[in-house]
Coordinates of C-alpha atoms in Angstrom, one line a residue:
M15 CA 111.0 50.2 165.5
E16 CA 113.6 47.7 165.6
R17 CA 113.1 47.9 161.9
E18 CA 114.1 51.5 162.2
G19 CA 117.1 50.6 164.5
G20 CA 115.9 50.9 167.8
Y21 CA 114.6 54.2 167.5
A22 CA 111.9 56.4 165.7
T23 CA 110.3 58.8 165.9
L24 CA 105.6 59.1 166.3
G25 CA 105.6 59.8 162.8
R26 CA 107.7 56.8 161.5
L27 CA 105.9 55.3 164.0
Y28 CA 102.4 55.7 162.4
Q29 CA 104.3 55.1 158.7
V30 CA 105.5 52.2 159.1
V31 CA 103.2 50.3 161.9
P32 CA 100.0 49.2 159.5
T33 CA 97.3 51.0 161.2
I34 CA 94.9 52.0 158.4
T35 CA 93.3 49.4 158.6
E36 CA 91.5 48.5 161.4
C37 CA 91.2 44.8 161.7
A38 CA 94.9 45.3 162.1
W39 CA 93.9 46.6 165.4
G40 CA 90.7 46.3 166.5
T41 CA 90.5 50.2 167.1
K42 CA 89.3 52.8 165.6
T43 CA 91.9 54.8 167.3
P44 CA 95.9 52.8 165.9
F45 CA 97.9 56.0 166.4
A46 CA 96.0 56.7 170.1
S47 CA 96.8 53.2 170.7
I48 CA 101.0 53.6 168.8
R49 CA 101.3 56.7 171.7
R50 CA 100.3 54.6 174.4
I51 CA 102.1 51.6 173.9
V52 CA 105.5 53.5 173.1
Q53 CA 104.7 54.8 176.7
D54 CA 105.2 51.7 179.2
P55 CA 108.2 52.1 180.8
R56 CA 108.8 48.3 180.3
F57 CA 109.9 48.1 176.2
F58 CA 110.0 51.9 175.5
F59 CA 112.5 55.5 176.6
R60 CA 111.4 58.8 175.9
I61 CA 115.0 60.4 174.4
R62 CA 113.8 64.4 173.1
P63 CA 109.8 64.1 172.4
G64 CA 108.5 62.8 170.1
L65 CA 111.8 60.4 169.2
W66 CA 110.8 56.8 171.7
A67 CA 113.9 53.6 171.1
L68 CA 113.5 50.3 173.3
N69 CA 114.8 50.0 176.1
D70 CA 116.4 47.0 174.7
S71 CA 118.3 49.3 172.7
R72 CA 119.8 51.4 174.2
D73 CA 123.7 50.6 174.4
R74 CA 123.8 50.5 170.5
L75 CA 122.3 53.6 169.6
P76 CA 123.9 56.3 167.7
E77 CA 125.3 59.2 169.9
S78 CA 123.4 61.4 167.8
V79 CA 121.3 60.3 169.0
L80 CA 121.9 59.1 172.5
P81 CA 124.3 61.1 173.8
S82 CA 127.1 58.9 176.1
G83 CA 128.5 60.2 179.1
K84 CA 131.5 60.6 177.7
T85 CA 129.8 63.1 174.2
P86 CA 131.6 66.6 174.8
V87 CA 128.4 69.0 175.8
A88 CA 128.8 71.2 171.8
K89 CA 128.3 68.1 170.4
V90 CA 124.9 67.5 172.0
S91 CA 123.7 70.4 172.4
E92 CA 124.9 70.6 168.3
N93 CA 123.1 67.1 167.1
T94 CA 119.7 68.3 169.6
H95 CA 119.7 71.2 166.9
A96 CA 120.0 69.2 164.1
Y97 CA 117.2 67.1 165.2
Y98 CA 115.3 70.5 165.3
Q99 CA 115.8 70.8 162.6
G100 CA 115.2 67.7 160.8
L101 CA 111.5 68.1 162.5
I102 CA 111.0 71.4 161.0
V103 CA 111.5 69.9 157.1
E104 CA 109.7 67.4 157.4
V105 CA 106.8 69.3 159.2
G106 CA 107.1 72.0 155.9
A107 CA 106.9 69.0 153.1
M108 CA 103.5 68.0 155.2
R109 CA 102.6 71.1 154.2
H110 CA 103.3 70.4 150.5
M111 CA 106.5 73.0 151.8
E112 CA 110.0 73.0 149.4
T113 CA 112.6 73.0 151.9
F114 CA 117.1 74.7 153.0
V115 CA 119.2 74.2 155.3
P116 CA 122.6 75.1 155.5
L117 CA 125.2 74.2 153.1
Q118 CA 128.0 73.5 157.0
D119 CA 124.2 71.5 158.5
K120 CA 123.9 69.3 155.4
N121 CA 125.4 67.1 156.2
K122 CA 125.1 67.1 159.8
P123 CA 122.7 63.5 161.7
F124 CA 119.5 63.0 160.9
M125 CA 117.6 60.0 162.2
Q126 CA 118.7 56.7 160.1
G127 CA 120.3 59.9 158.0
T128 CA 121.5 62.9 157.4
L129 CA 119.7 66.6 156.5
A130 CA 120.2 67.1 152.7
S131 CA 118.5 63.2 153.1
V132 CA 115.8 65.1 154.1
T133 CA 115.8 68.3 152.3
T134 CA 114.7 69.5 148.7
V135 CA 116.1 72.6 148.1
P136 CA 120.2 71.6 147.4
A137 CA 120.9 75.0 146.8
M138 CA 119.5 78.6 147.8
Y139 CA 116.3 80.5 145.0
K140 CA 117.5 83.6 144.0
F141 CA 115.1 85.5 145.2
T142 CA 116.8 88.7 146.8
Y143 CA 119.3 90.4 145.7
D144 CA 122.8 88.9 146.3
E145 CA 123.3 90.1 149.7
T146 CA 120.3 89.5 151.9
L147 CA 120.9 85.8 150.3
R148 CA 123.7 85.2 151.6
K149 CA 121.6 85.9 155.6
A150 CA 119.2 83.4 154.1
Q151 CA 121.1 81.3 153.5
T152 CA 122.6 80.8 157.1
V153 CA 119.0 80.4 158.8
D154 CA 118.5 77.4 159.6
V155 CA 115.7 76.2 157.9
V156 CA 114.0 77.9 155.2
W157 CA 110.1 76.7 153.2
F158 CA 109.1 77.6 149.5
N159 CA 107.0 78.3 148.2
E160 CA 105.3 77.1 145.1
R161 CA 106.9 80.0 143.5
K162 CA 109.6 79.7 144.9
M163 CA 109.5 82.0 147.4
P164 CA 110.7 82.2 151.1
D165 CA 107.0 80.6 152.8
A166 CA 108.7 80.4 156.5
F167 CA 112.4 81.3 158.3
F168 CA 112.8 79.8 161.1
E169 CA 116.3 80.1 164.0
V170 CA 116.0 76.6 166.3
E171 CA 117.8 78.1 169.4
N172 CA 119.3 75.0 171.2
S173 CA 121.9 77.2 173.0
T174 CA 122.8 80.1 171.4
D175 CA 122.1 84.0 171.2
M176 CA 118.6 84.4 169.9
L177 CA 120.0 88.4 169.4
N178 CA 121.8 86.8 166.1
A179 CA 118.7 84.9 164.5
L180 CA 116.4 88.6 165.5
S181 CA 119.0 90.4 163.4
K182 CA 119.6 87.4 160.8
F183 CA 115.1 88.6 160.8
V184 CA 115.4 92.6 160.8
Q185 CA 117.2 92.2 157.4
L186 CA 114.8 89.5 155.8
Q187 CA 111.6 91.8 157.4
D188 CA 110.7 92.4 153.9
F189 CA 109.7 89.3 152.4
A190 CA 106.1 88.4 153.5
A191 CA 107.0 85.6 155.0
R192 CA 106.7 83.9 158.6
F193 CA 109.3 84.1 161.2
Y194 CA 109.9 81.9 163.9
I195 CA 112.4 81.4 167.2
V196 CA 111.8 77.0 168.2
A197 CA 113.4 76.3 171.3
D198 CA 113.1 75.2 174.7
A199 CA 108.9 76.0 176.8
L200 CA 112.3 77.9 179.0
R201 CA 113.7 80.1 177.2
Q202 CA 110.1 81.3 176.1
R203 CA 110.5 84.2 178.7
E204 CA 114.2 84.7 177.0
F205 CA 112.7 85.1 173.2
V206 CA 110.2 87.9 174.6
D207 CA 112.5 89.9 176.5
K208 CA 114.3 90.3 173.3
I209 CA 111.7 90.5 171.0
A210 CA 110.6 93.3 172.8
L211 CA 114.1 95.0 172.5
T212 CA 113.7 99.0 170.4
A213 CA 115.5 97.4 168.1
F214 CA 113.0 94.8 167.3
R215 CA 110.5 96.6 167.5
D216 CA 109.2 96.8 163.3
M217 CA 109.4 92.1 163.9
H218 CA 107.2 91.9 167.6
S219 CA 104.3 90.8 165.4
R220 CA 105.3 88.8 162.9
V221 CA 108.6 86.9 164.6
L222 CA 106.6 84.1 167.2
F223 CA 107.6 81.1 169.6
E224 CA 107.4 77.4 169.1
T225 CA 109.1 75.4 171.7
Y226 CA 110.4 72.1 170.8
E227 CA 107.5 70.1 172.8
H228 CA 105.4 71.3 169.9
V229 CA 107.0 70.9 167.4
A230 CA 107.9 66.7 167.3
V231 CA 103.3 67.0 167.9
L232 CA 103.0 68.5 165.0
H233 CA 105.2 66.2 163.0
A234 CA 103.1 63.6 164.9
K235 CA 99.7 65.1 163.6
L236 CA 100.6 65.8 160.3
S237 CA 101.4 62.0 159.5
E238 CA 98.6 60.1 160.8
L239 CA 96.2 63.4 158.8
A240 CA 98.6 61.8 155.6
L241 CA 98.2 58.7 156.3
L242 CA 94.7 59.8 156.9
G243 CA 94.3 61.7 153.9
Q244 CA 93.4 64.6 155.6
G245 CA 94.8 68.6 156.4
E246 CA 94.8 71.1 158.4
E247 CA 95.3 74.0 160.2
H248 CA 98.3 74.5 162.9
S249 CA 100.6 77.6 163.5
L250 CA 103.9 76.2 161.2

């Protein structure tokens, strides 16, 4: 973790720590060992779901990772939003999808780089009419399949009103894609109330709610499976 700048996701730790050979750890469950070790408060602390840091690095972590007391609330929200965009992008990559984030988000920080550094589609594929395309390219994360058609649309709702995200999905409902709202678990009740509105009747069964915690767990699990050369079905 020190080599990673003092902080890393569990998925990244799985990649950089030699875990595949049992002899390196003396255990058949090295990934579980990593999860146990980072929960030792003497040496590590959790920044947010899926993201851990060294106690000794607390004072030198970038503001985008660990806000200071002087960081504006809006900036904290923006950085949290970008973090989950990045996790969703990496989950898509591990599921062999091409990934896109809006132009205005590409330079936002994600881990040691930017969102542009982890996405694979620099400009939205022209898979539909221009008017609909303009709406699609404002969605927080889009996964594309091998035919360059949208497989899934994700809106990360950190603090904004979900109505805007759901309205985007209504305009994209004619595509055989999946739709997700990703947010803190505390907002699930709000999602249930909003998706029940008459305006979203046609989308009621097509839009799913996923928590930040679930996305972080899925990111770590897929990283583990990739290293083991395995695959598994998941809700995303």
